[in-house]
Tab-separated table of C-alpha atoms and ligand atoms in Angstrom:
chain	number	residue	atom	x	y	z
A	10	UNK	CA	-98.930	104.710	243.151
A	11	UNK	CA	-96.037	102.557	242.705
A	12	UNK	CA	-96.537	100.163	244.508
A	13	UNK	CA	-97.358	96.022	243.976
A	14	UNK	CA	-99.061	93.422	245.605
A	15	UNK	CA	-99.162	89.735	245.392
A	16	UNK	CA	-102.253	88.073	246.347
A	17	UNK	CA	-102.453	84.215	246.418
A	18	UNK	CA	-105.551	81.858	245.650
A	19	UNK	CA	-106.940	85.437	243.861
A	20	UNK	CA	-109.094	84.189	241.572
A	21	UNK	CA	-112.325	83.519	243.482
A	22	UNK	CA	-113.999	84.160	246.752
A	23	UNK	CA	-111.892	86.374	249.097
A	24	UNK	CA	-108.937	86.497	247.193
A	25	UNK	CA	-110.564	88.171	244.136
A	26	UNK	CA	-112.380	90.912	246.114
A	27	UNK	CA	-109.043	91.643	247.844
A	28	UNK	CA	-106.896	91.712	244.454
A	29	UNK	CA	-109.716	93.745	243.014
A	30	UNK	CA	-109.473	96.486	245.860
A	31	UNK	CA	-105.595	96.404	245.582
A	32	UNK	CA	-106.057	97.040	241.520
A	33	UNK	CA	-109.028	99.817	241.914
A	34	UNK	CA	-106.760	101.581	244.282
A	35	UNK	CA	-103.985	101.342	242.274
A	36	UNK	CA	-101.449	98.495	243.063
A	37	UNK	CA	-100.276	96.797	240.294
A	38	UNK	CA	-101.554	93.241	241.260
A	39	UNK	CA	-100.043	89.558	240.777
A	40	UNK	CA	-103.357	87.664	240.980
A	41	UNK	CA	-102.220	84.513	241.793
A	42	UNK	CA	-104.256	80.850	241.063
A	43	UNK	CA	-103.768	77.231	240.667
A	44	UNK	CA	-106.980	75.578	239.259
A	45	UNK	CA	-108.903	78.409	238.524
A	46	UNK	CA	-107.591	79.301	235.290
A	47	UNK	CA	-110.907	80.543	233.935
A	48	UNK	CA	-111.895	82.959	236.270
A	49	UNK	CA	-108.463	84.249	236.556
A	50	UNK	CA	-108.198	85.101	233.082
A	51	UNK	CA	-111.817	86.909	233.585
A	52	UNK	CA	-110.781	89.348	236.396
A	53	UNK	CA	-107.429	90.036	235.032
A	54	UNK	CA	-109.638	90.978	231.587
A	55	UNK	CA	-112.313	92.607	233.414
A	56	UNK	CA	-109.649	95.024	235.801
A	57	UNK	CA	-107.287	95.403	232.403
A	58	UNK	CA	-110.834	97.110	231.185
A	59	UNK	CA	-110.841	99.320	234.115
A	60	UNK	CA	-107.273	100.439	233.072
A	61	UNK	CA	-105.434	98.092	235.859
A	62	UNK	CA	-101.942	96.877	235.972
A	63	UNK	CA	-102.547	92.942	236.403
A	64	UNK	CA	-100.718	90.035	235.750
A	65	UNK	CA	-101.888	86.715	236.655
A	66	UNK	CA	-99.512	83.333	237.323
A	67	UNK	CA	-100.517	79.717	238.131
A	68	UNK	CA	-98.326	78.934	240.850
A	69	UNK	CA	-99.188	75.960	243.415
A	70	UNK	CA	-97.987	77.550	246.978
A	71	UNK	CA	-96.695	74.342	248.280
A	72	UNK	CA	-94.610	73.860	245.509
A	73	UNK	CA	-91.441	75.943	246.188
A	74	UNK	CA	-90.518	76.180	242.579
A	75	UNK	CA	-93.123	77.329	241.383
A	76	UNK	CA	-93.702	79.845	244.035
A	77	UNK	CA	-90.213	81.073	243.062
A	78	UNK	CA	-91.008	81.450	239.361
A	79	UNK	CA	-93.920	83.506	240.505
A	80	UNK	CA	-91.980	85.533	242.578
A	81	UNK	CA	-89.384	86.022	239.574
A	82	UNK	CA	-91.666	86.863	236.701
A	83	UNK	CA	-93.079	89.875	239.699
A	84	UNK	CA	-90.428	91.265	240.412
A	85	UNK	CA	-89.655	90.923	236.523
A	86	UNK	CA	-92.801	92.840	235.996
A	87	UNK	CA	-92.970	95.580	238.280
A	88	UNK	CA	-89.415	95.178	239.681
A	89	UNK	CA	-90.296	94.752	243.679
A	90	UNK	CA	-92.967	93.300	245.898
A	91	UNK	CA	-94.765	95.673	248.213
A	92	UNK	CA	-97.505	93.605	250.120
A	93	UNK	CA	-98.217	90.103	250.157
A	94	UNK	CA	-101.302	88.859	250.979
A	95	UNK	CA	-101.102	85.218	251.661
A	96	UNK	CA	-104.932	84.097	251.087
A	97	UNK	CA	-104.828	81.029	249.757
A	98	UNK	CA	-106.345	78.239	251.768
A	99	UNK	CA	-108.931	75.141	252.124
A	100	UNK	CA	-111.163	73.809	254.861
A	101	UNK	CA	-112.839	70.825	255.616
A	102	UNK	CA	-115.675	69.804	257.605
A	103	UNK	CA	-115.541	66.302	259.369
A	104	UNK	CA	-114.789	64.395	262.779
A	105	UNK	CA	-111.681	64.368	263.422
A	106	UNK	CA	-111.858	60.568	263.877
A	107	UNK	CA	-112.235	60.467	260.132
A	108	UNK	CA	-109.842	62.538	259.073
A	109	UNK	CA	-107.314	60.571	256.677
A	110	UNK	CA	-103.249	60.857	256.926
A	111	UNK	CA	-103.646	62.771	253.428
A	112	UNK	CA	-106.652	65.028	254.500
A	113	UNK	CA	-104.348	66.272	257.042
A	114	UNK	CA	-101.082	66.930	255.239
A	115	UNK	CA	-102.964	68.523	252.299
A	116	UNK	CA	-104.498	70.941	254.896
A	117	UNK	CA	-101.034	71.911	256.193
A	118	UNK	CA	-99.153	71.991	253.181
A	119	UNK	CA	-101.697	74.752	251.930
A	120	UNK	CA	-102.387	76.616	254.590
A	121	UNK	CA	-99.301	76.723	256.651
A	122	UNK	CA	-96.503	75.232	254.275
A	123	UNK	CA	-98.002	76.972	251.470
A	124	UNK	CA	-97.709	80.593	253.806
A	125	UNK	CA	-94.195	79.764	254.404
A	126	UNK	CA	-93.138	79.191	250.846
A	127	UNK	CA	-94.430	82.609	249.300
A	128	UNK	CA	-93.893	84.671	252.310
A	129	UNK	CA	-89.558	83.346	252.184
A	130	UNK	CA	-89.171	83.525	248.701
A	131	UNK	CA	-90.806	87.348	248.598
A	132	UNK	CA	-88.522	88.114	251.924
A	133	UNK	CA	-85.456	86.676	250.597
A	134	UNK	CA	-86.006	88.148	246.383
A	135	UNK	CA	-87.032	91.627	247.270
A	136	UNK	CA	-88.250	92.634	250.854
A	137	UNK	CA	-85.471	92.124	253.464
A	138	UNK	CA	-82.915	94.122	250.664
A	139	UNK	CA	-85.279	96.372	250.191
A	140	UNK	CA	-85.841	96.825	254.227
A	141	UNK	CA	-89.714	97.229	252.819
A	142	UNK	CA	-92.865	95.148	253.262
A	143	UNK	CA	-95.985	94.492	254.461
A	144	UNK	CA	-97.467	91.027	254.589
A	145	UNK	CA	-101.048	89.705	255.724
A	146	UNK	CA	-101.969	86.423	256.218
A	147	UNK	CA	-105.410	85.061	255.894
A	148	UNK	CA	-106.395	83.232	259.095
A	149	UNK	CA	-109.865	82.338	260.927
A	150	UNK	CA	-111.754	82.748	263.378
A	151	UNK	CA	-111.560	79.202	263.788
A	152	UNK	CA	-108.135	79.635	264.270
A	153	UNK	CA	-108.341	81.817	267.463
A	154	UNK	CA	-111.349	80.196	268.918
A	155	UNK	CA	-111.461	76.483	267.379
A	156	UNK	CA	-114.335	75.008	265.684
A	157	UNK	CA	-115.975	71.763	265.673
A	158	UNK	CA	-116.147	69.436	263.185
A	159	UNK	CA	-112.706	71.633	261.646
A	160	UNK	CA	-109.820	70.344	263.624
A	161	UNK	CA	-106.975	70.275	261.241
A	162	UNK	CA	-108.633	73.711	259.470
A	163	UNK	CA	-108.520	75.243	262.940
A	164	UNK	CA	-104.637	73.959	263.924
A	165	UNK	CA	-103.655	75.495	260.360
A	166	UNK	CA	-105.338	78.912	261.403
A	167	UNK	CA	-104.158	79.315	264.652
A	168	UNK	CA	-100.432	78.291	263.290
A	169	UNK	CA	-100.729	80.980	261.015
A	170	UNK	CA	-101.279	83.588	264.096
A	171	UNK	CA	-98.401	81.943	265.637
A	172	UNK	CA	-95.945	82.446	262.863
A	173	UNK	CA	-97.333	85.934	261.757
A	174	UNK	CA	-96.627	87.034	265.524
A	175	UNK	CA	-92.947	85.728	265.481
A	176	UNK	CA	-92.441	86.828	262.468
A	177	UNK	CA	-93.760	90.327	263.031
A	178	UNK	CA	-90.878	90.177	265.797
A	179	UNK	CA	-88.211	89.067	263.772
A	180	UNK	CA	-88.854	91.371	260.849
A	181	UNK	CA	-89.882	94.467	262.461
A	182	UNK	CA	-85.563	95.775	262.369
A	183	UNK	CA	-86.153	95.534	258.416
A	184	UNK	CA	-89.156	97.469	258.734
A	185	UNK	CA	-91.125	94.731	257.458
A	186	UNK	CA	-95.134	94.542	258.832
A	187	UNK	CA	-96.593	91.026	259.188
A	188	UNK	CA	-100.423	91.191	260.317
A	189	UNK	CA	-103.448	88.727	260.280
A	190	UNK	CA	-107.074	89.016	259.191
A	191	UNK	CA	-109.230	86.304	260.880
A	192	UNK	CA	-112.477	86.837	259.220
A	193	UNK	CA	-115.687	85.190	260.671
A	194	UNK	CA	-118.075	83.581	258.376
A	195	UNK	CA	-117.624	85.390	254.607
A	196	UNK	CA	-120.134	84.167	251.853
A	197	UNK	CA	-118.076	82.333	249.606
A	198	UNK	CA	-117.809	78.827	247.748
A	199	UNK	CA	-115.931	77.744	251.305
A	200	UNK	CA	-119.365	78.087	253.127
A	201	UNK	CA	-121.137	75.895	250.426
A	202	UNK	CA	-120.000	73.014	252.940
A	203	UNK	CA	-122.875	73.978	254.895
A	204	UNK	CA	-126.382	72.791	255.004
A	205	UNK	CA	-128.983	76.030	254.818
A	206	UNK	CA	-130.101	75.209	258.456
A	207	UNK	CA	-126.483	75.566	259.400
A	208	UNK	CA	-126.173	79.135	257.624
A	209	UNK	CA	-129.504	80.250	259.097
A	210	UNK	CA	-128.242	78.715	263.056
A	211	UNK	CA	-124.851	80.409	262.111
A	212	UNK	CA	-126.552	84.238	261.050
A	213	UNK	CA	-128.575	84.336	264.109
A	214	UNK	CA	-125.300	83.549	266.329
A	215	UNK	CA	-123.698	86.639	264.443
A	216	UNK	CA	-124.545	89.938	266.583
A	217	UNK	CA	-124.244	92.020	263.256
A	218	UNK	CA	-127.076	90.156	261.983
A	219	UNK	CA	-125.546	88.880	258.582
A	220	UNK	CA	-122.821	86.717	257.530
A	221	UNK	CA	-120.200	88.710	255.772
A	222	UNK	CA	-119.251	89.775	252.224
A	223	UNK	CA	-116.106	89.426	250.746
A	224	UNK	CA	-115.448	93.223	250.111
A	225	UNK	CA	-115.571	93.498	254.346
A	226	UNK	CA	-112.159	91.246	254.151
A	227	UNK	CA	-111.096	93.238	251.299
A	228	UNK	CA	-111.429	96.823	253.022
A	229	UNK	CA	-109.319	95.471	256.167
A	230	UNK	CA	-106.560	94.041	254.159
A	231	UNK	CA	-106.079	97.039	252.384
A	232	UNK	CA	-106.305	99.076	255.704
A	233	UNK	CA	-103.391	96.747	257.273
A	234	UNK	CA	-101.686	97.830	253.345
A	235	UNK	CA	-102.255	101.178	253.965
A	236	UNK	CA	-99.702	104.083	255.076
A	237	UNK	CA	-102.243	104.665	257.903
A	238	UNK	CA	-101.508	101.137	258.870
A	239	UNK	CA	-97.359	101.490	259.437
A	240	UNK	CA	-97.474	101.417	263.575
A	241	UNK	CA	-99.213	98.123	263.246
A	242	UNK	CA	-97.348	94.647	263.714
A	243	UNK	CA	-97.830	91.140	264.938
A	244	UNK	CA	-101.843	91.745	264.975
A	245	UNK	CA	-105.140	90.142	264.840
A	246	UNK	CA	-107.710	91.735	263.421
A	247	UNK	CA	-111.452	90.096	263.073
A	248	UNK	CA	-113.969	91.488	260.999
A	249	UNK	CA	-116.413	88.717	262.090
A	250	UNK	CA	-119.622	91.094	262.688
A	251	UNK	CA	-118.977	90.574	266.179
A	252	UNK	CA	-119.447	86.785	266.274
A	253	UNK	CA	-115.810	86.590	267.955
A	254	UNK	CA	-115.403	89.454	270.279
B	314	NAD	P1	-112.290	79.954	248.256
B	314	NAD	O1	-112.284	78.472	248.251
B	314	NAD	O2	-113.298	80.690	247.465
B	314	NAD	O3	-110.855	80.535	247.877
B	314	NAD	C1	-109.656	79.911	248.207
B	314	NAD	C2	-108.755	80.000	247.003
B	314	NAD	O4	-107.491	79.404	247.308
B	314	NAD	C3	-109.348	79.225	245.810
B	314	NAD	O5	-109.332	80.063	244.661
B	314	NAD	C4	-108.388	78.063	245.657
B	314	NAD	O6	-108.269	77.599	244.333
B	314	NAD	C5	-107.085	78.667	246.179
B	314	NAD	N1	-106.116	77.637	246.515
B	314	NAD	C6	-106.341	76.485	247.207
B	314	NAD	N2	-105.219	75.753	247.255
B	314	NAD	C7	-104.260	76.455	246.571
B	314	NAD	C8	-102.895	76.211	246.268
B	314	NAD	N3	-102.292	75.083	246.676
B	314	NAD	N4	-102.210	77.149	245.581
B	314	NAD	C9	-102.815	78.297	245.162
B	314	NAD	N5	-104.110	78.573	245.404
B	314	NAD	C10	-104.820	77.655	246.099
B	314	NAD	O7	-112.409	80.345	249.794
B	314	NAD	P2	-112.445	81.764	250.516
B	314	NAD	O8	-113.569	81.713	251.454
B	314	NAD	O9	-112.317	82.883	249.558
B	314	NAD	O10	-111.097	81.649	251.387
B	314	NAD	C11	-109.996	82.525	251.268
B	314	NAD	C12	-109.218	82.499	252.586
B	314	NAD	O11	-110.053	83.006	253.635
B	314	NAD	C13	-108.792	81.096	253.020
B	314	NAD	O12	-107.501	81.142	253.569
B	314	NAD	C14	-109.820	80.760	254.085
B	314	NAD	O13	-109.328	79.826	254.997
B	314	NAD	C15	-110.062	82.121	254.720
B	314	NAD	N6	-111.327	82.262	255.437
B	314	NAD	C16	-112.533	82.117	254.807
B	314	NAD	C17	-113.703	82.276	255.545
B	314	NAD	C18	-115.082	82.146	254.931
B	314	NAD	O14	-116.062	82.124	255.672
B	314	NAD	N7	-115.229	82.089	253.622
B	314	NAD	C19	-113.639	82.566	256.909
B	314	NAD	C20	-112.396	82.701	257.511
B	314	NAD	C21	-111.250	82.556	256.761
């Protein structure tokens, strides 16, 4: 395969399961990071072992610039961008009454402004020229059904749907793809938020019986990658264990 992905906030959690499906399948893979130099550096080692085509790059997505280095030294690399898989993202849990001026603008800038930034530069360096492209953004549940106690993570989420729909629209003549993948509740660091009562409230709510793993987000992104995939645009899909339906 010739083909190369870009995944953002890759080095833990979701992120690394998905750039480790990409590279096991045979992408060559951009893990992207920004303060998680360490484990970076650990999966790119541990997939170069595997005989995988990784580079990594610390690249903050709200910062434009560096985004566009990122996006340079890729396309430098492997010469085009394939997929984009615009992961990165952070929650928090609080009254919205609380919420500070700054909570709220650092949760847009990441999550929305930080899905704008990557997903322009890779349309405007390689995919619209190329009239190639498939990108999935990482959205919620929370998003499409609002959660308590996560008002500005929820807005972010649900933006995200909103943009990936209009974009799907607006990029479908370049036969670009833009989907979603609003997971439910996915064991990673992001659910350390809650208490252990919560988790155990939150399992019994899911009709699956189980909160998540990572490689269930994984498998779907790749899917919504896939060749299978091509008829597909301007979608939602949930792997929640039936805790949205
Ligand atoms: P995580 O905290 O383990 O991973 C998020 C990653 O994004 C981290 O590595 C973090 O360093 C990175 N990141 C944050 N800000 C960044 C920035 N400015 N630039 C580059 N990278 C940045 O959390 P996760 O659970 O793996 O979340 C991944 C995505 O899945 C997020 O978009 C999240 O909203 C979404 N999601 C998670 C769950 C869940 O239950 N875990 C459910 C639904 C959606």
């Amino acid at each position: 395969m010739n083909k190369t992905a870009i995944i953002t906030g890759a080095a833990k959690g979701i992120g690394r399961a998905i750039a480790r499906e990409f590279a096991m399948s045979g992408y060559n893979v951009c893990i992207n990071y920004n303060t998680s130099e360490k484990e970076a550096k650990e999966l790119c080692e541990e997939l170069k072992k595997k005989g995988c085509n990784i580079i990594i790059f610390k690249a903050d997505v709200t910062n434009r610039k560096e985004v566009d280095k990122m996006i340079d030294y890729v396309l430098g690399t492997y010469g085009k961008v394939d997929v984009l898989i615009n992961n990165a993202g952070i929650s928090e849990y609080k009254l919205f009454i609380d919420i500070t001026q700054e909570e709220i603008q650092r949760m847009l800038n990441v999550n929305i402004v930080g899905v704008f930034n990557t997903t322009q530069a890779v349309l405007q360096k390689s995919m619209i020229s190329r009239k190639d492209g498939t990108i999935i953004n990482i959205s919620s549940i929370w998003g499409m059904v609002g959660a308590s106690l996560e008002v500005a993570y929820s807005t972010s989420k649900a933006a995200i749907i909103g943009m990936s729909k209009a974009l799907a629209k607006e990029l479908a003549p370049s036969n670009i793809t833009v989907n979603v993948v609003a997971p439910g509740a996915i064991s990673t660091d992001m659910l350390g938020a809650l208490s252990k009562e919560d988790l155990k409230v939150l399992t019994e709510e899911i009709p699956l019986g189980k909160i998540g793993a990572v490689e269930d987000v994984a498998a779907t992104v790749k899917f919504l990658a896939s060749y299978e995939a091509r008829y597909i645009t301007g979608q939602v899909i949930s792997p929640n264990g039936g805790l949205v339906i």
